[in-house]
Short mmCIF file of C-alpha atoms in Angstrom, two decimals:
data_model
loop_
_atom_site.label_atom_id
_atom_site.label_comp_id
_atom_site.label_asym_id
_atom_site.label_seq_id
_atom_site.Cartn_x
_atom_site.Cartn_y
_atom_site.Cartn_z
CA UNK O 1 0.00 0.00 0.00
CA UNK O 2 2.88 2.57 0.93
CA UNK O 3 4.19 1.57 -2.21
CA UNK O 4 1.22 2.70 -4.02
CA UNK O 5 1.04 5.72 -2.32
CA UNK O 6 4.16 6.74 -3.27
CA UNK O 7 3.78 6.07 -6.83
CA UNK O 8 0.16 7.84 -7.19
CA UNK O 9 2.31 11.11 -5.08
CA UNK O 10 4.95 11.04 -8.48
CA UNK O 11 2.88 10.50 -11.24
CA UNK O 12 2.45 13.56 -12.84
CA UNK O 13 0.51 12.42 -15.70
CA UNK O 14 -2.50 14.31 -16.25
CA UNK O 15 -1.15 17.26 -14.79
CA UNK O 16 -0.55 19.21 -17.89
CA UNK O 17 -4.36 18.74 -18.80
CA UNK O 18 -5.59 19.78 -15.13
CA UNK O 19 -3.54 22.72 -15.48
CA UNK O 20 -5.27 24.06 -18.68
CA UNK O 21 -8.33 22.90 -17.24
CA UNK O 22 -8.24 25.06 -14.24
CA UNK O 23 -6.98 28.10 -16.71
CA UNK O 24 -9.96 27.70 -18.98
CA UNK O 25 -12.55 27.59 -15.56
CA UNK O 26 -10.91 30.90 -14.39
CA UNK O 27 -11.46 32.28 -18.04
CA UNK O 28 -14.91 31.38 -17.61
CA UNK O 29 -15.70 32.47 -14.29
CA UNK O 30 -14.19 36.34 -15.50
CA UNK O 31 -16.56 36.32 -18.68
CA UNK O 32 -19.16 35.41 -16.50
CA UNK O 33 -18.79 38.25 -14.44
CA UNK O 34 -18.26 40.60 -16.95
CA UNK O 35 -21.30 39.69 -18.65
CA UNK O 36 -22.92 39.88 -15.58
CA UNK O 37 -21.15 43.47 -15.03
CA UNK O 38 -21.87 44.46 -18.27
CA UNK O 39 -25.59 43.32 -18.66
CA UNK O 40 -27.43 46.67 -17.44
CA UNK O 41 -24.97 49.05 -20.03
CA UNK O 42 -26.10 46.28 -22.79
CA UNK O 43 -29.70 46.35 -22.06
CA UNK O 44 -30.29 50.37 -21.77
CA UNK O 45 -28.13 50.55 -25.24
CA UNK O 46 -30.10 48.54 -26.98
CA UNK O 47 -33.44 49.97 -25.33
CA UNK O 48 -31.77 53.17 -26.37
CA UNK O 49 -31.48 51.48 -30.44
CA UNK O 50 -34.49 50.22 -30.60
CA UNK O 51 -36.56 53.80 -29.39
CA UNK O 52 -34.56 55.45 -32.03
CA UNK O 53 -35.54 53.20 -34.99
CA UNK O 54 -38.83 52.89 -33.88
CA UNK O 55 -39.24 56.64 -33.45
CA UNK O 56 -37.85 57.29 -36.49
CA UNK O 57 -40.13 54.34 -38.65
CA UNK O 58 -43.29 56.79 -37.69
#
């Protein structure tokens, strides 16, 4: 069993592929909150668009 326990504590295959897998659930996380951040400027622009062209069709 020790024996075991020191091999699983030295392989480090897999690790490369963890690695970018942590990286890409950061990236995620910050474009989720950005979006989030981002939602209420998004929504009153396009509020903002569509009065305009819809003023301007009458």
């Amino acid at each position: 069993m020790l024996k075991f326990a020191k091999a699983f504590t030295r392989d480090e295959r897999g690790v490369s592929a963890m690695e970018y897998a942590i990286l890409a659930g950061i990236i995620v996380v910050a474009l989720t909150a950005s979006m989030t951040t981002f939602k209420t400027a998004f929504t009153g622009l396009w509020t903002t668009i569509t009065s305009d062209v819809t003023k301007a069709g009458k």
